[in-house]
Each structure stands twice: as structure tokens, then as C-alpha cells.
Amino acid sequence: MAAQVNETAEIAVLRAQLAEAEAVLDAIRSGAADAFIGEAGGVFHLKGAEKPYVTFFDEMNEGGVTLDISGNILHGNPCFAAMTGRPIEALRGESFCACIAPESHVRVAELLASQSTSSCEAFLNASRGPLLVGLSLKVASAGVQQFRCLVVTDLSARAIAESELRAAMASQRETDAQLRQRERDLRSVLDHVPSMIGYWGKDLCNRFGNHAYKHWFGIDPDQMVGRHIREVIGEERYRLNLPYIEAALRGERQVFERAFPVPDGSVVRYSLSHYIPDVVEGEVHGFYALVTDITPIKEGEAAIRRSEEQLRAMYANLQSVVEAERKHVAREVHDELGQILTALRMETSLLQRELAGHDKAQERIGEMRLLTESMFKTVRSIAGSLRPSTLDLGLVSAIEWLAEDFEKRWKIECVLDIDPREIAASDAYATTVFRVIQESLTNVARHANASRVSIWLRQSADRMRLEVRDNGCGLPDDNSRLGGFGLIGMKERVVELGGALTLQSQAGQGVGILIDLPWAPTEENDSHTGR
């Protein structure tokens, strides 16, 4: 029973000593203890002090050394011995300064001369070379005897950390400088771009805008940051752009055109806007706005349209003059030459009667009659080519004459499908439809290698539609013949009347020419063409 009590008492003492030992380091580091001394017996208090003096024990994780008044080593713990690379027995009696690197002697001497708690940093002569340590001095007394107690803390890890920190800070400063320079460069580039470039968050407040915003909206981009997009572009434009903004915030890229006046209202500018969503990990954080001035392009397009309209008007006028001249020449050829040839035929008939019985003369007169008849056919052919007289009888009659002549001339079947049979077309409409069919049949004869061609014509209350289709070889895949003057002429004739011409073709499956014309009474058709 007594043995058990003694064992319990010893455990309690050991626990108390352990708790006191753990408090030692905290006391030393915090300055709560004035000093400590080493003794073979372990941990104890010095009596008669204002604050409790505590000892260090051999297991502490920092170096500990006790010096006499002259600075000689009385005791050191294993950690200090490990720092110096020498056993503690060899260190006893040696001057502490002998363990210090020469460049730190003055600093350590000043520390040891101090009569109060103080500290410094020094280089210790360690086994692996100079070692940066922190020295914390405590002065303690035992009766009349004074001690210098030092805690020696290894600062090499801190030095390495500080060195790494300084290097990291230097690298960070260099990186920051590079980033600032790149930001300045990027800002300079963006400010010299004529297009507006900005970023708008989900709250539609601005985060960035380049200098172009000042030219377009009269707003300093530095004062634009944080402002709602409505304040920058104006209420009306915001309302017009809102559907595109909402779509961009849903993650859908938007492209659209807009026209708006410059701040002073002097001119109207045209823009092409791109709203590009800023999507991070599937979430839209805002959108980038890229707005390009396309005013020169729009002005160029308008100039081209005006030029095309002028050229079309010139072409229409030229076609009108040509058709009128053809009509005039055809009538002149038909009337004047026809009258002359008729008189010549009558004269040869009279001459033939007067020279009856003269075989040789009769033979010559017969040849003259044949030449006269051939001339009659040539005149009719020329007049018909210039302007078929059947056009004066109606569009359907002219198409029938054209199809019949085409079949006889080229031996290619020509099928007509026309409804209604009576079409009261104006001269302009009749001429256009006739010339389109004539040019289409000419192309079939020259290029299609076809055996059949069909002509389909329909006229309703408000439209006239024509289709000319063959069963020939079709156009090549590169459509190299689509730019021919014949097709261009057909298109211009149709466009002049407000219609459209479409070409359909596949290699080996023939070609189809389709026209669609607006239809109106004859008087309106005439006024529509301006002729």
C-alpha cells in the first residue's frame, strides 16, 4: 500500500515538472521569466527573486547556455552543442565569443555587457558554417553570484524564408511592373482603335471602355466606369438594344447594325455591334461590346446602289431606243424594200411576156424571178429578226411564230403551254417576254445539245410567270456561263419591270429560265416603264 502511494506521488511530481518544463519555453519567449540556470538536478526555482527564475532542461528544442560574469560557458544543453558541433564538455570554460563568428563579436560583446534583458542576432560558428542565430539574454543571481543566461534560436530557416520572401517580393514587383506596363500598352492600343470596346457586368454597369466612347457618345471613359449602360448610350438606344443585351446575358453572341447621330447631331453614323458573352465555368458574368463604325461602308453601298440605279436607267433607256429603232428599221425594210421588190417582180413578169419565144432571155428572166423571191424571204427574215410583225398581233401569236420558226430552223421540238390564250400585254411587257424567250431559245440552239424545249406562260390578275426549260446538257458546275451578256440583258429587262429572273440548272439535266413579273392593266404597264 505504501509503495503504491509513493509511486502515485512520484507520478504527480513528474507531471508537475513536465508542466513546469513546458512553461519554461513560453516564459523565456514571452519575457515572463528573468533568467534560468542549469543544474544536474533538473528544474528548480531560485529563491528571493521578484519574478520566479526558472531553469531550462536538456530536452528543450532551442539552444540554451549559461555564462559566468566573464562570459565563459558554465553549461549548455544538447541543442546548443548540436549547433556548434562540439560536445558540451568541450565547451565548458570556453569564452562564449569563441563560438561566435568574428563579424558578430562586437555585437555579442555589447549584449553580454548589458545588465538587463536584451537580444540581438549573430552568426554562430556552427559545424556546417556560419549559422544565423538569435541571442536572448537573461541576467540571474544566486546569492552573490551572477549568471548570464542565453537562449540561442536557430534563425537559418527564417533567413532562408526571408531570402525567399525578398526574392518573391522582388519577383512580384517585377511582375507587377510588367503587368502595369502591359496594361498601359493594352490601354494605349485599345484607345487608338477606332471601334468602341467596352465591358459590361451582369448588373449592366461599365467596367471598362476605350477612348472611342468619347468620340461616339462624348463621355470620358474614366468617368464611365460604374455607370449603367442606359446612362451611357441613352434611353432610346438602350430600349432598342435591350433584346440583344438580354440575349448576350443568356450566353448568346449577338451581331446587329444600328444608325444613330453623333453627339452634336451633325451627321448620322452607322455601326456594326458585337455583344460577346463573358462565360466562366458555365456562368455568364457580363459581356464585351465591340462596336465598329461602318459609315464609310454604308455610304459606299449607297453610292453603289445609286450607280446601279443610274446604270439600270441608262440600260432601260438604251433598250427602249434600240427597240424603237428596231421597230423603225423593220418597218422601213419591210415597207420600202417590199415595195421595191414587188415592183421588180411585176417588171420581170411583164418582161417575161414581152420576150416570149426567146428561150435564152426567158431563162435569164426566170433566174431574176428566183432572185427576187429569195430577196423577199430575206427581207421578211430581217424584218422579223429586228421586230416580228406578229408582236403587233399579240404576245401569244408572236410566241407561236417564234416557236414554229425555231422548230423549222433547228429541228428541236418546241412545246407551248400558254394560259390564257389572249394576253393583253403592253408593248414593253410583250417585248420583254418575247426577248427573254428568244434569247433562251438561242442559248438552247447554241449550247444545250437538247432535243426538246418547253415554254410555259401563265398570267393571273397580278402576276405573269414564264418558264423556258430544255432537256439538254445543263450548265457546268462552275456556272462559267452565268455571266454572259445574254443572261445579263434578260435580267435587266425583267428588273426594269419590277420582276425577278431565276436560273435553274444541274449538269446533265438541262436549264430552266424562270421570270416572275408584277402584272397590271396595259396603261399602268406602259407608265411603269417610263416609255
Short mmCIF file of C-alpha atoms in Angstrom, two decimals:
data_model
loop_
_atom_site.label_atom_id
_atom_site.label_comp_id
_atom_site.label_asym_id
_atom_site.label_seq_id
_atom_site.Cartn_x
_atom_site.Cartn_y
_atom_site.Cartn_z
CA MET A 1 0.00 0.00 0.00
CA ALA A 2 2.86 2.36 0.95
CA ALA A 3 4.65 1.51 -2.29
CA GLN A 4 1.57 2.40 -4.27
CA VAL A 5 1.28 5.76 -2.51
CA ASN A 6 4.94 6.54 -3.21
CA GLU A 7 4.51 5.66 -6.88
CA THR A 8 1.49 7.95 -7.16
CA ALA A 9 3.45 10.76 -5.52
CA GLU A 10 6.36 10.33 -7.95
CA ILE A 11 3.98 10.46 -10.91
CA ALA A 12 2.49 13.66 -9.57
CA VAL A 13 5.97 15.18 -9.18
CA LEU A 14 6.95 14.19 -12.71
CA ARG A 15 3.76 15.68 -14.09
CA ALA A 16 4.40 18.89 -12.21
CA GLN A 17 7.97 19.05 -13.53
CA LEU A 18 6.76 18.37 -17.08
CA ALA A 19 4.18 21.15 -16.83
CA GLU A 20 6.85 23.48 -15.46
CA ALA A 21 9.23 22.50 -18.25
CA GLU A 22 6.60 23.25 -20.88
CA ALA A 23 6.06 26.64 -19.28
CA VAL A 24 9.79 27.38 -19.44
CA LEU A 25 9.92 27.96 -23.21
CA ASP A 26 6.79 30.10 -23.13
CA ALA A 27 8.20 32.11 -20.26
CA ILE A 28 11.55 32.61 -21.99
CA ARG A 29 10.00 33.60 -25.31
CA SER A 30 7.42 35.92 -23.79
CA GLY A 31 9.81 37.56 -21.31
CA ALA A 32 7.85 36.41 -18.27
CA ALA A 33 11.00 34.77 -16.75
CA ASP A 34 14.06 36.85 -15.90
CA ALA A 35 16.66 34.08 -16.29
CA PHE A 36 17.37 30.40 -15.96
CA ILE A 37 20.34 28.29 -14.86
CA GLY A 38 21.45 24.70 -15.44
CA GLU A 39 21.93 22.21 -12.62
CA ALA A 40 22.41 18.48 -12.69
CA GLY A 41 19.22 18.03 -10.74
CA GLY A 42 16.90 19.41 -13.40
CA VAL A 43 14.30 22.14 -12.97
CA PHE A 44 14.15 24.38 -9.87
CA HIS A 45 13.27 27.93 -8.72
CA LEU A 46 15.75 30.48 -7.39
CA LYS A 47 14.63 31.91 -4.13
CA GLY A 48 14.23 35.58 -3.18
CA ALA A 49 13.54 36.98 -6.68
CA GLU A 50 10.87 39.46 -7.66
CA LYS A 51 9.84 37.07 -10.50
CA PRO A 52 10.32 33.36 -10.43
CA TYR A 53 13.59 32.32 -12.04
CA VAL A 54 13.23 29.12 -13.97
CA THR A 55 15.79 26.70 -15.28
CA PHE A 56 15.91 25.11 -18.67
CA PHE A 57 16.19 21.41 -19.10
CA ASP A 58 18.17 19.42 -21.55
CA GLU A 59 15.24 18.43 -23.75
CA MET A 60 14.28 21.97 -24.84
CA ASN A 61 14.19 22.46 -28.63
CA GLU A 62 16.26 25.67 -28.62
CA GLY A 63 19.87 26.14 -27.66
CA GLY A 64 20.47 27.17 -24.05
CA VAL A 65 23.75 28.25 -22.45
CA THR A 66 24.70 29.70 -19.03
CA LEU A 67 27.72 32.03 -18.73
CA ASP A 68 29.60 33.36 -15.75
CA ILE A 69 30.17 37.06 -15.19
CA SER A 70 33.22 36.94 -17.51
CA GLY A 71 31.27 35.41 -20.36
CA ASN A 72 32.67 31.89 -20.04
CA ILE A 73 30.43 28.91 -20.63
CA LEU A 74 29.21 27.17 -17.49
CA HIS A 75 26.66 24.89 -19.06
CA GLY A 76 24.96 24.27 -22.40
CA ASN A 77 22.19 21.98 -23.46
CA PRO A 78 22.40 19.30 -26.19
CA CYS A 79 20.68 21.54 -28.73
CA PHE A 80 23.38 24.21 -28.33
CA ALA A 81 26.08 21.55 -28.54
CA ALA A 82 24.50 20.26 -31.78
CA MET A 83 24.54 23.79 -33.22
CA THR A 84 28.28 24.19 -32.58
CA GLY A 85 29.11 20.60 -33.49
CA ARG A 86 31.08 20.12 -30.26
CA PRO A 87 30.28 18.18 -27.05
CA ILE A 88 29.15 20.25 -24.10
CA GLU A 89 32.15 19.05 -22.02
CA ALA A 90 34.48 20.67 -24.56
CA LEU A 91 32.54 23.92 -24.40
CA ARG A 92 32.61 24.36 -20.61
CA GLY A 93 35.08 27.04 -19.51
CA GLU A 94 35.48 28.42 -23.02
CA SER A 95 34.58 32.03 -23.81
CA PHE A 96 31.18 32.27 -25.47
CA CYS A 97 32.66 34.69 -28.00
CA ALA A 98 34.87 31.86 -29.25
CA CYS A 99 31.69 30.24 -30.53
CA ILE A 100 30.73 33.42 -32.38
CA ALA A 101 31.88 34.33 -35.89
CA PRO A 102 34.35 37.29 -35.91
CA GLU A 103 31.92 39.66 -37.70
CA SER A 104 29.48 39.29 -34.76
CA HIS A 105 31.99 39.73 -31.86
CA VAL A 106 31.27 43.41 -31.24
CA ARG A 107 27.52 42.92 -31.24
CA VAL A 108 27.72 39.92 -28.86
CA ALA A 109 30.15 41.73 -26.51
CA GLU A 110 27.72 44.62 -26.24
CA LEU A 111 24.94 42.13 -25.49
CA LEU A 112 26.92 40.40 -22.72
CA ALA A 113 27.83 43.76 -21.17
CA SER A 114 24.16 44.58 -20.76
CA GLN A 115 22.70 44.28 -17.27
CA SER A 116 19.14 43.97 -18.49
CA THR A 117 17.14 41.66 -20.67
CA SER A 118 18.16 42.20 -24.27
CA SER A 119 18.69 40.38 -27.53
CA CYS A 120 20.49 40.52 -30.85
CA GLU A 121 21.25 38.48 -33.92
CA ALA A 122 24.68 36.99 -34.61
CA PHE A 123 26.47 34.34 -36.62
CA LEU A 124 27.43 31.22 -34.65
CA ASN A 125 30.43 29.12 -35.66
CA ALA A 126 28.42 26.03 -36.49
CA SER A 127 29.59 22.67 -37.79
CA ARG A 128 28.24 23.42 -41.28
CA GLY A 129 29.48 27.01 -41.38
CA PRO A 130 28.27 30.34 -40.01
CA LEU A 131 24.72 29.94 -38.66
CA LEU A 132 22.44 32.92 -38.12
CA VAL A 133 21.03 32.75 -34.58
CA GLY A 134 19.02 34.94 -32.27
CA LEU A 135 20.52 35.53 -28.78
CA SER A 136 18.16 36.36 -25.88
CA LEU A 137 19.99 37.43 -22.68
CA LYS A 138 18.68 36.95 -19.13
CA VAL A 139 20.70 38.08 -16.08
CA ALA A 140 20.15 35.97 -12.94
CA SER A 141 21.66 35.96 -9.45
CA ALA A 142 22.16 33.15 -6.94
CA GLY A 143 23.21 34.84 -3.73
CA VAL A 144 26.18 36.99 -4.62
CA GLN A 145 26.82 35.07 -7.84
CA GLN A 146 25.59 36.41 -11.20
CA PHE A 147 24.84 34.40 -14.31
CA ARG A 148 24.37 35.27 -17.98
CA CYS A 149 21.69 33.01 -19.39
CA LEU A 150 21.22 32.89 -23.19
CA VAL A 151 18.60 31.31 -25.37
CA VAL A 152 20.13 30.57 -28.79
CA THR A 153 17.49 30.33 -31.54
CA ASP A 154 18.33 28.96 -35.00
CA LEU A 155 17.29 31.68 -37.48
CA SER A 156 18.61 29.96 -40.60
CA ALA A 157 15.15 28.82 -41.61
CA ARG A 158 13.89 32.34 -41.05
CA ALA A 159 16.82 33.71 -43.06
CA ILE A 160 16.05 31.31 -45.87
CA ALA A 161 12.39 32.23 -45.64
CA GLU A 162 13.24 35.94 -45.60
CA SER A 163 15.57 35.47 -48.55
CA GLU A 164 12.88 33.58 -50.43
CA LEU A 165 10.37 36.23 -49.37
CA ARG A 166 12.63 39.03 -50.61
CA ALA A 167 13.15 37.15 -53.87
CA ALA A 168 9.40 36.55 -54.17
CA MET A 169 8.67 40.20 -53.40
CA ALA A 170 11.26 41.31 -55.97
CA SER A 171 9.73 38.92 -58.49
CA GLN A 172 6.27 40.18 -57.57
CA ARG A 173 7.39 43.78 -58.01
CA GLU A 174 8.85 42.92 -61.41
CA THR A 175 5.68 41.04 -62.35
CA ASP A 176 3.54 43.95 -61.17
CA ALA A 177 5.68 46.35 -63.18
CA GLN A 178 5.34 44.14 -66.26
CA LEU A 179 1.58 43.87 -65.72
CA ARG A 180 1.28 47.64 -65.32
CA GLN A 181 3.33 48.12 -68.50
CA ARG A 182 1.23 45.59 -70.38
CA GLU A 183 -1.92 47.25 -69.07
CA ARG A 184 -0.63 50.62 -70.28
CA ASP A 185 0.31 49.09 -73.64
CA LEU A 186 -3.08 47.38 -73.96
CA ARG A 187 -4.88 50.54 -72.94
CA SER A 188 -2.88 52.55 -75.47
CA VAL A 189 -3.69 50.04 -78.23
CA LEU A 190 -7.39 49.95 -77.33
CA ASP A 191 -7.58 53.74 -77.11
CA HIS A 192 -6.16 54.01 -80.63
CA VAL A 193 -8.66 51.51 -82.04
CA PRO A 194 -11.47 53.45 -83.78
CA SER A 195 -14.04 50.85 -82.68
CA MET A 196 -15.72 51.13 -79.30
CA ILE A 197 -14.59 48.37 -76.94
CA GLY A 198 -16.15 48.00 -73.51
CA TYR A 199 -17.12 45.52 -70.83
CA TRP A 200 -20.48 45.47 -69.02
CA GLY A 201 -21.21 43.31 -65.98
CA LYS A 202 -24.37 41.37 -65.21
CA ASP A 203 -25.66 44.47 -63.44
CA LEU A 204 -25.14 46.33 -66.78
CA CYS A 205 -22.62 48.66 -65.11
CA ASN A 206 -19.46 49.51 -67.03
CA ARG A 207 -16.09 48.13 -66.00
CA PHE A 208 -14.02 49.32 -68.94
CA GLY A 209 -14.34 51.46 -72.05
CA ASN A 210 -11.80 52.73 -74.55
CA HIS A 211 -11.33 56.29 -75.80
CA ALA A 212 -13.69 55.75 -78.77
CA TYR A 213 -16.66 56.17 -76.40
CA LYS A 214 -15.73 59.85 -76.10
CA HIS A 215 -15.88 60.31 -79.88
CA TRP A 216 -19.16 58.43 -80.20
CA PHE A 217 -21.04 59.50 -77.06
CA GLY A 218 -19.00 62.43 -75.69
CA ILE A 219 -18.27 60.51 -72.45
CA ASP A 220 -14.83 60.27 -70.83
CA PRO A 221 -14.15 56.52 -70.45
CA ASP A 222 -12.60 57.08 -66.99
CA GLN A 223 -15.85 58.65 -65.80
CA MET A 224 -17.87 55.89 -67.44
CA VAL A 225 -16.73 53.11 -65.07
CA GLY A 226 -19.54 52.03 -62.75
CA ARG A 227 -22.26 53.79 -64.73
CA HIS A 228 -25.27 51.90 -66.06
CA ILE A 229 -25.34 51.28 -69.81
CA ARG A 230 -28.58 53.26 -70.03
CA GLU A 231 -26.73 56.39 -68.84
CA VAL A 232 -24.01 55.93 -71.44
CA ILE A 233 -25.95 55.13 -74.63
CA GLY A 234 -29.20 56.92 -73.80
CA GLU A 235 -32.71 55.72 -73.00
CA GLU A 236 -33.93 55.27 -76.59
CA ARG A 237 -30.88 53.35 -77.78
CA TYR A 238 -30.93 51.27 -74.57
CA ARG A 239 -34.55 50.31 -75.28
CA LEU A 240 -33.67 49.31 -78.86
CA ASN A 241 -30.61 47.31 -77.76
CA LEU A 242 -32.22 45.66 -74.72
CA PRO A 243 -33.26 42.44 -76.56
CA TYR A 244 -29.64 41.96 -77.71
CA ILE A 245 -28.33 42.73 -74.20
CA GLU A 246 -30.67 40.19 -72.62
CA ALA A 247 -29.66 37.57 -75.21
CA ALA A 248 -25.94 38.23 -74.53
CA LEU A 249 -26.53 37.77 -70.78
CA ARG A 250 -28.10 34.39 -71.63
CA GLY A 251 -24.80 33.44 -73.28
CA GLU A 252 -25.86 34.08 -76.88
CA ARG A 253 -23.49 36.08 -79.07
CA GLN A 254 -25.23 38.98 -80.81
CA VAL A 255 -24.42 40.84 -84.04
CA PHE A 256 -26.57 43.71 -85.29
CA GLU A 257 -26.46 47.06 -87.09
CA ARG A 258 -27.60 50.41 -85.75
CA ALA A 259 -27.84 54.01 -87.02
CA PHE A 260 -27.51 56.98 -84.66
CA PRO A 261 -26.41 60.63 -84.76
CA VAL A 262 -23.11 61.85 -83.31
CA PRO A 263 -23.32 63.96 -80.08
CA ASP A 264 -23.51 67.27 -81.95
CA GLY A 265 -26.24 65.89 -84.23
CA SER A 266 -24.42 66.97 -87.38
CA VAL A 267 -24.31 63.57 -89.10
CA VAL A 268 -25.70 60.07 -88.72
CA ARG A 269 -23.27 57.22 -88.18
CA TYR A 270 -23.84 53.54 -88.79
CA SER A 271 -22.43 50.86 -86.51
CA LEU A 272 -21.97 47.10 -86.51
CA SER A 273 -22.26 45.85 -82.91
CA HIS A 274 -20.96 42.58 -81.44
CA TYR A 275 -22.09 41.56 -77.93
CA ILE A 276 -19.80 38.72 -76.78
CA PRO A 277 -20.82 36.91 -73.55
CA ASP A 278 -18.16 36.51 -70.83
CA VAL A 279 -18.76 32.92 -69.75
CA VAL A 280 -16.69 31.43 -66.89
CA GLU A 281 -17.35 27.82 -65.87
CA GLY A 282 -20.75 27.91 -67.50
CA GLU A 283 -21.86 31.15 -65.82
CA VAL A 284 -22.27 34.46 -67.67
CA HIS A 285 -20.52 37.27 -65.77
CA GLY A 286 -21.20 40.01 -68.31
CA PHE A 287 -20.46 40.75 -71.94
CA TYR A 288 -17.91 42.50 -74.12
CA ALA A 289 -19.18 45.14 -76.53
CA LEU A 290 -17.35 45.74 -79.82
CA VAL A 291 -18.93 48.49 -81.93
CA THR A 292 -17.38 49.29 -85.32
CA ASP A 293 -18.12 52.37 -87.42
CA ILE A 294 -19.36 51.12 -90.79
CA THR A 295 -20.48 54.53 -92.04
CA PRO A 296 -17.98 54.51 -94.96
CA ILE A 297 -19.20 51.04 -95.94
CA LYS A 298 -22.85 52.15 -95.81
CA GLU A 299 -22.04 55.27 -97.81
CA GLY A 300 -20.18 53.14 -100.33
CA GLU A 301 -23.12 50.73 -100.58
CA ALA A 302 -25.49 53.68 -101.10
CA ALA A 303 -23.21 55.07 -103.80
CA ILE A 304 -23.11 51.65 -105.50
CA ARG A 305 -26.91 51.41 -105.34
CA ARG A 306 -27.23 54.87 -106.87
CA SER A 307 -24.75 53.93 -109.56
CA GLU A 308 -26.60 50.67 -110.25
CA GLU A 309 -29.90 52.54 -110.47
CA GLN A 310 -28.36 55.04 -112.87
CA LEU A 311 -26.85 52.26 -114.99
CA ARG A 312 -30.15 50.40 -114.97
CA ALA A 313 -31.98 53.55 -116.03
CA MET A 314 -29.40 54.10 -118.78
CA TYR A 315 -29.74 50.48 -119.89
CA ALA A 316 -33.53 50.72 -119.88
CA ASN A 317 -33.38 53.88 -121.93
CA LEU A 318 -30.89 52.27 -124.30
CA GLN A 319 -33.13 49.21 -124.69
CA SER A 320 -36.08 51.48 -125.33
CA VAL A 321 -34.14 53.32 -128.01
CA VAL A 322 -32.89 50.06 -129.52
CA GLU A 323 -36.38 48.54 -129.62
CA ALA A 324 -37.79 51.71 -131.15
CA GLU A 325 -35.02 51.73 -133.73
CA ARG A 326 -35.53 48.05 -134.46
CA LYS A 327 -39.21 48.66 -134.95
CA HIS A 328 -38.50 51.58 -137.24
CA VAL A 329 -35.84 49.74 -139.27
CA ALA A 330 -38.03 46.63 -139.51
CA ARG A 331 -40.88 48.68 -140.93
CA GLU A 332 -38.58 50.54 -143.29
CA VAL A 333 -37.07 47.29 -144.52
CA HIS A 334 -40.47 45.68 -144.83
CA ASP A 335 -42.23 48.63 -146.46
CA GLU A 336 -39.55 50.23 -148.63
CA LEU A 337 -37.71 47.12 -149.77
CA GLY A 338 -41.01 45.27 -150.02
CA GLN A 339 -42.38 47.88 -152.39
CA ILE A 340 -39.21 47.86 -154.49
CA LEU A 341 -39.17 44.06 -154.68
CA THR A 342 -42.88 44.00 -155.56
CA ALA A 343 -42.24 46.44 -158.43
CA LEU A 344 -39.26 44.36 -159.52
CA ARG A 345 -41.43 41.21 -159.53
CA MET A 346 -44.05 42.97 -161.69
CA GLU A 347 -41.42 44.23 -164.11
CA THR A 348 -39.89 40.77 -164.53
CA SER A 349 -43.37 39.35 -165.20
CA LEU A 350 -44.03 41.98 -167.93
CA LEU A 351 -40.60 41.41 -169.41
CA GLN A 352 -41.20 37.68 -169.48
CA ARG A 353 -44.38 38.21 -171.53
CA GLU A 354 -42.72 40.65 -173.92
CA LEU A 355 -39.86 38.26 -174.60
CA ALA A 356 -41.98 35.20 -175.13
CA GLY A 357 -40.33 32.83 -177.64
CA HIS A 358 -36.82 33.93 -176.73
CA ASP A 359 -35.61 30.91 -174.84
CA LYS A 360 -32.33 32.34 -173.67
CA ALA A 361 -33.99 35.55 -172.43
CA GLN A 362 -36.72 33.52 -170.69
CA GLU A 363 -34.04 31.54 -168.87
CA ARG A 364 -32.40 34.73 -167.62
CA ILE A 365 -35.75 36.22 -166.60
CA GLY A 366 -36.55 33.02 -164.64
CA GLU A 367 -33.31 33.38 -162.71
CA MET A 368 -34.19 37.00 -161.95
CA ARG A 369 -37.60 35.94 -160.58
CA LEU A 370 -35.93 33.36 -158.35
CA LEU A 371 -33.55 36.00 -157.02
CA THR A 372 -36.45 38.34 -156.42
CA GLU A 373 -38.36 35.70 -154.41
CA SER A 374 -35.22 34.90 -152.40
CA MET A 375 -34.84 38.59 -151.66
CA PHE A 376 -38.47 38.70 -150.46
CA LYS A 377 -37.72 35.89 -147.96
CA THR A 378 -34.53 37.60 -146.79
CA VAL A 379 -36.31 40.90 -146.22
CA ARG A 380 -39.07 39.20 -144.23
CA SER A 381 -36.45 37.32 -142.17
CA ILE A 382 -34.50 40.50 -141.42
CA ALA A 383 -37.63 42.41 -140.51
CA GLY A 384 -38.80 39.55 -138.30
CA SER A 385 -35.45 39.38 -136.53
CA LEU A 386 -35.50 43.10 -135.85
CA ARG A 387 -39.10 43.02 -134.63
CA PRO A 388 -41.61 40.33 -135.52
CA SER A 389 -44.66 41.85 -137.09
CA THR A 390 -46.66 39.24 -135.19
CA LEU A 391 -45.97 41.22 -131.98
CA ASP A 392 -48.44 43.75 -133.32
CA LEU A 393 -50.99 40.92 -133.40
CA GLY A 394 -50.40 39.99 -129.73
CA LEU A 395 -47.85 38.32 -127.42
CA VAL A 396 -49.24 34.78 -127.82
CA SER A 397 -49.15 34.99 -131.63
CA ALA A 398 -45.55 36.23 -131.50
CA ILE A 399 -44.52 33.34 -129.21
CA GLU A 400 -46.20 30.81 -131.50
CA TRP A 401 -44.42 32.27 -134.55
CA LEU A 402 -41.10 32.18 -132.65
CA ALA A 403 -41.58 28.54 -131.58
CA GLU A 404 -42.56 27.45 -135.11
CA ASP A 405 -39.59 29.23 -136.67
CA PHE A 406 -37.26 27.68 -134.02
CA GLU A 407 -38.51 24.15 -134.79
CA LYS A 408 -38.05 24.61 -138.54
CA ARG A 409 -34.64 26.19 -138.21
CA TRP A 410 -33.08 23.89 -135.59
CA LYS A 411 -35.15 20.70 -135.77
CA ILE A 412 -35.72 20.81 -131.99
CA GLU A 413 -39.21 20.10 -130.62
CA CYS A 414 -40.75 23.18 -129.01
CA VAL A 415 -43.81 22.64 -126.79
CA LEU A 416 -46.05 25.55 -125.79
CA ASP A 417 -48.24 25.71 -122.69
CA ILE A 418 -49.87 29.16 -122.52
CA ASP A 419 -52.85 30.21 -120.44
CA PRO A 420 -54.81 32.31 -121.13
CA ARG A 421 -54.59 32.33 -124.88
CA GLU A 422 -55.32 36.05 -125.04
CA ILE A 423 -52.90 38.24 -123.08
CA ALA A 424 -53.36 41.98 -123.47
CA ALA A 425 -49.77 42.94 -122.66
CA SER A 426 -48.30 46.36 -123.14
CA ASP A 427 -45.59 46.84 -125.74
CA ALA A 428 -42.93 46.93 -123.00
CA TYR A 429 -44.17 43.71 -121.34
CA ALA A 430 -44.69 41.91 -124.63
CA THR A 431 -41.25 42.89 -125.89
CA THR A 432 -39.57 41.80 -122.63
CA VAL A 433 -41.26 38.39 -122.55
CA PHE A 434 -40.62 37.87 -126.26
CA ARG A 435 -36.91 38.81 -126.00
CA VAL A 436 -36.41 36.52 -122.97
CA ILE A 437 -37.90 33.60 -124.87
CA GLN A 438 -35.91 34.49 -127.99
CA GLU A 439 -32.60 34.67 -126.07
CA SER A 440 -33.39 31.44 -124.20
CA LEU A 441 -34.10 29.57 -127.45
CA THR A 442 -30.90 30.96 -128.98
CA ASN A 443 -28.91 29.61 -125.99
CA VAL A 444 -30.64 26.22 -126.34
CA ALA A 445 -29.75 26.04 -130.04
CA ARG A 446 -26.11 27.06 -129.44
CA HIS A 447 -25.16 25.32 -126.20
CA ALA A 448 -27.76 22.89 -124.79
CA ASN A 449 -27.48 19.95 -127.22
CA ALA A 450 -31.19 19.42 -126.44
CA SER A 451 -33.91 17.55 -128.29
CA ARG A 452 -36.84 19.29 -126.63
CA VAL A 453 -37.67 22.65 -125.13
CA SER A 454 -40.88 23.74 -123.39
CA ILE A 455 -42.34 27.23 -122.98
CA TRP A 456 -44.76 27.65 -120.05
CA LEU A 457 -46.59 31.01 -119.61
CA ARG A 458 -49.22 31.98 -117.08
CA GLN A 459 -50.93 35.33 -116.47
CA SER A 460 -53.13 36.00 -113.43
CA ALA A 461 -54.73 39.10 -112.01
CA ASP A 462 -51.49 40.40 -110.51
CA ARG A 463 -48.60 38.24 -111.81
CA MET A 464 -47.13 36.99 -115.07
CA ARG A 465 -44.86 33.92 -114.87
CA LEU A 466 -42.73 32.38 -117.61
CA GLU A 467 -40.58 29.26 -117.68
CA VAL A 468 -38.39 28.11 -120.58
CA ARG A 469 -36.84 24.70 -119.91
CA ASP A 470 -34.80 22.31 -122.06
CA ASN A 471 -33.61 18.70 -121.66
CA GLY A 472 -30.04 19.42 -122.69
CA CYS A 473 -26.64 19.04 -121.02
CA GLY A 474 -27.15 21.83 -118.48
CA LEU A 475 -24.54 24.28 -117.28
CA PRO A 476 -21.12 23.22 -115.93
CA ASP A 477 -20.70 23.06 -112.13
CA ASP A 478 -18.66 26.28 -112.05
CA ASN A 479 -21.55 28.13 -113.77
CA SER A 480 -18.95 29.78 -116.01
CA ARG A 481 -21.63 30.94 -118.47
CA LEU A 482 -23.88 32.67 -115.93
CA GLY A 483 -22.18 35.98 -116.50
CA GLY A 484 -22.87 36.08 -120.24
CA PHE A 485 -24.26 39.27 -121.74
CA GLY A 486 -27.37 37.47 -122.95
CA LEU A 487 -28.38 36.49 -119.40
CA ILE A 488 -27.44 39.93 -118.07
CA GLY A 489 -29.62 41.52 -120.71
CA MET A 490 -32.55 39.27 -119.80
CA LYS A 491 -32.16 40.10 -116.10
CA GLU A 492 -32.04 43.83 -116.73
CA ARG A 493 -35.14 43.72 -118.90
CA VAL A 494 -37.05 41.86 -116.17
CA VAL A 495 -35.74 44.03 -113.30
CA GLU A 496 -36.75 47.13 -115.24
CA LEU A 497 -40.36 45.96 -114.99
CA GLY A 498 -40.02 45.19 -111.27
CA GLY A 499 -39.70 41.45 -111.75
CA ALA A 500 -37.12 38.76 -110.98
CA LEU A 501 -35.28 36.22 -113.14
CA THR A 502 -34.07 32.87 -111.80
CA LEU A 503 -31.82 30.35 -113.50
CA GLN A 504 -32.02 26.64 -112.59
CA SER A 505 -29.52 24.11 -113.83
CA GLN A 506 -27.84 20.82 -112.99
CA ALA A 507 -25.23 19.17 -115.13
CA GLY A 508 -26.92 16.71 -117.48
CA GLN A 509 -30.46 17.82 -116.55
CA GLY A 510 -30.95 20.87 -118.73
CA VAL A 511 -31.52 24.55 -117.91
CA GLY A 512 -34.62 26.39 -116.74
CA ILE A 513 -35.14 30.15 -117.10
CA LEU A 514 -37.93 31.48 -114.85
CA ILE A 515 -39.24 35.03 -114.70
CA ASP A 516 -41.85 36.50 -112.37
CA LEU A 517 -43.35 39.86 -113.29
CA PRO A 518 -45.88 42.02 -111.48
CA TRP A 519 -48.97 42.41 -113.63
CA ALA A 520 -51.16 45.46 -114.09
CA PRO A 521 -53.51 46.82 -116.76
CA THR A 522 -51.92 47.81 -120.04
CA GLU A 523 -51.92 51.53 -119.29
CA GLU A 524 -50.11 51.02 -115.97
CA ASN A 525 -47.58 48.73 -117.62
CA ASP A 526 -46.74 51.45 -120.10
CA SER A 527 -46.40 54.08 -117.38
CA HIS A 528 -44.32 51.70 -115.21
CA THR A 529 -41.56 51.52 -117.81
CA GLY A 530 -41.47 55.26 -118.38
CA ARG A 531 -41.70 54.79 -122.11
#
